[in-house]
CSV table of C-alpha atoms in Angstrom, one decimal:
chain,number,residue,atom,x,y,z
I,1,UNK,CA,16.5,-8.4,-13.1
I,2,UNK,CA,19.1,-11.4,-13.3
I,3,UNK,CA,17.5,-14.5,-12.6
I,4,UNK,CA,19.2,-16.4,-9.6
I,5,UNK,CA,19.5,-20.4,-9.9
I,6,UNK,CA,19.7,-22.7,-7.4
I,7,UNK,CA,21.3,-26.5,-7.8
I,8,UNK,CA,19.6,-29.0,-5.4
I,9,UNK,CA,21.1,-32.5,-4.8
I,10,UNK,CA,18.0,-34.8,-3.6
I,11,UNK,CA,20.2,-38.6,-2.6
I,12,UNK,CA,22.3,-39.5,-5.5
I,13,UNK,CA,19.4,-37.7,-8.3
I,14,UNK,CA,20.8,-36.2,-11.1
I,15,UNK,CA,20.9,-31.9,-9.9
I,16,UNK,CA,17.4,-30.2,-10.1
I,17,UNK,CA,17.3,-26.7,-11.5
I,18,UNK,CA,15.0,-24.2,-9.8
I,19,UNK,CA,15.1,-20.2,-10.4
I,20,UNK,CA,13.5,-17.4,-8.7
I,21,UNK,CA,12.8,-14.3,-10.0
I,22,UNK,CA,13.0,-11.5,-6.8
I,23,UNK,CA,10.9,-8.6,-7.2
I,24,UNK,CA,12.6,-6.1,-4.5
I,25,UNK,CA,10.2,-3.4,-5.2
I,26,UNK,CA,10.4,-0.5,-1.9
I,27,UNK,CA,8.4,2.4,-2.4
I,28,UNK,CA,8.6,6.2,-1.4
I,29,UNK,CA,5.3,7.2,0.8
I,30,UNK,CA,4.8,11.0,0.9
I,31,UNK,CA,1.5,12.0,3.1
I,32,UNK,CA,-1.0,14.8,2.7
I,33,UNK,CA,-1.8,17.2,5.5
I,34,UNK,CA,-5.3,15.5,5.1
I,35,UNK,CA,-3.8,12.1,5.7
I,36,UNK,CA,-1.8,12.6,8.7
I,37,UNK,CA,-4.9,14.6,10.3
I,38,UNK,CA,-6.8,12.0,9.7
I,39,UNK,CA,-4.1,9.3,10.6
I,40,UNK,CA,-3.3,11.9,13.7
I,41,UNK,CA,-7.0,11.8,14.5
I,42,UNK,CA,-7.5,7.7,15.1
I,43,UNK,CA,-8.3,7.9,19.3
I,44,UNK,CA,-7.5,3.9,19.3
I,45,UNK,CA,-3.5,3.5,20.0
I,46,UNK,CA,-4.0,-0.3,18.2
I,47,UNK,CA,-5.7,1.0,15.1
I,48,UNK,CA,-3.1,3.6,14.5
I,49,UNK,CA,-0.5,1.6,15.1
I,50,UNK,CA,-2.0,-1.1,12.9
I,51,UNK,CA,-2.2,1.5,10.6
I,52,UNK,CA,1.3,2.6,10.6
I,53,UNK,CA,2.7,-1.2,10.6
I,54,UNK,CA,0.5,-1.6,7.1
I,55,UNK,CA,2.6,1.5,5.8
I,56,UNK,CA,5.9,0.0,6.9
I,57,UNK,CA,4.9,-2.9,4.4
I,58,UNK,CA,4.0,-0.7,2.1
I,59,UNK,CA,7.3,0.8,2.0
I,60,UNK,CA,8.9,-2.7,2.1
I,61,UNK,CA,7.1,-3.6,-1.2
I,62,UNK,CA,3.8,-5.5,-0.2
I,63,UNK,CA,1.0,-3.5,-0.8
I,64,UNK,CA,-1.3,-6.2,0.1
I,65,UNK,CA,-5.6,-6.0,0.4
I,66,UNK,CA,-6.4,-2.4,-2.3
I,67,UNK,CA,-8.5,-1.5,-5.2
I,68,UNK,CA,-9.0,0.9,-7.3
I,69,UNK,CA,-11.5,4.0,-6.4
I,70,UNK,CA,-12.1,4.9,-9.9
I,71,UNK,CA,-9.5,8.5,-11.4
I,72,UNK,CA,-6.3,6.2,-10.3
I,73,UNK,CA,-7.1,6.3,-6.8
I,74,UNK,CA,-6.9,3.3,-4.9
I,75,UNK,CA,-7.5,2.1,-1.2
I,76,UNK,CA,-5.7,0.2,0.6
I,77,UNK,CA,-8.0,-2.0,2.6
I,78,UNK,CA,-7.8,-3.2,6.0
I,79,UNK,CA,-10.1,-6.1,7.1
I,80,UNK,CA,-10.4,-5.3,11.6
I,81,UNK,CA,-12.6,-2.8,13.9
I,82,UNK,CA,-14.9,-1.2,10.9
I,83,UNK,CA,-13.1,-2.0,8.2
I,84,UNK,CA,-10.5,1.0,7.7
I,85,UNK,CA,-9.6,2.2,4.2
I,86,UNK,CA,-6.4,4.1,3.2
I,87,UNK,CA,-6.6,6.0,-0.6
I,88,UNK,CA,-3.2,6.7,-2.5
I,89,UNK,CA,-2.0,7.0,-5.8
I,90,UNK,CA,0.9,5.8,-7.7
I,91,UNK,CA,3.7,7.4,-9.1
I,92,UNK,CA,6.0,5.2,-10.8
I,93,UNK,CA,7.7,2.5,-9.0
I,94,UNK,CA,8.5,4.5,-6.3
I,95,UNK,CA,6.4,6.6,-4.6
I,96,UNK,CA,2.8,6.9,-3.1
I,97,UNK,CA,1.2,9.6,-2.1
I,98,UNK,CA,-1.0,9.0,0.6
I,99,UNK,CA,-4.6,11.0,0.1
I,100,UNK,CA,-7.1,10.2,3.7
I,101,UNK,CA,-8.6,7.5,4.9
I,102,UNK,CA,-11.5,6.1,6.4
I,103,UNK,CA,-13.9,3.4,7.5
I,104,UNK,CA,-16.1,1.1,5.9
I,105,UNK,CA,-19.4,3.4,6.9
I,106,UNK,CA,-17.9,6.9,5.2
I,107,UNK,CA,-16.6,5.0,1.7
I,108,UNK,CA,-18.4,7.1,-0.6
I,109,UNK,CA,-17.8,10.0,1.2
I,110,UNK,CA,-13.8,9.5,1.8
I,111,UNK,CA,-13.4,8.6,-1.8
I,112,UNK,CA,-14.5,11.9,-2.6
I,113,UNK,CA,-12.9,13.8,-0.8
I,114,UNK,CA,-9.3,11.8,-2.5
I,115,UNK,CA,-10.5,13.0,-5.3
I,116,UNK,CA,-10.5,16.3,-4.1
I,117,UNK,CA,-7.2,16.7,-2.9
I,118,UNK,CA,-6.1,15.0,-6.1
I,119,UNK,CA,-6.7,17.5,-8.2
I,120,UNK,CA,-6.0,20.1,-5.7
I,121,UNK,CA,-2.3,18.5,-5.9
I,122,UNK,CA,-2.0,19.4,-9.5
I,123,UNK,CA,1.1,17.4,-11.3
I,124,UNK,CA,2.9,15.7,-8.6
């Protein structure tokens, strides 16, 4: 993407050039049935809304706090309540496949389940 230059004139000073490089990444999110079931099963409405807002940020290119957990799977970490986690894989620059979710207390089992789901998906 080409850089955009802006010129700011400060009093009678010479022109100062600033370059800005914009990253307009947008992601398409695909959800597995397991992820949809997990999200639908969260009883607390505020939590569901907050997790949905996180996914909206991802759609706009902001992955936020993430950490790889192995086999190409990463977790999106939300630091509220019990420490919510959403597991995903990224395919290229435009598609994120949501595999599952959980919280900090079930993290090991949730990662294992996400890896199992990924194996059943095969080639995407």
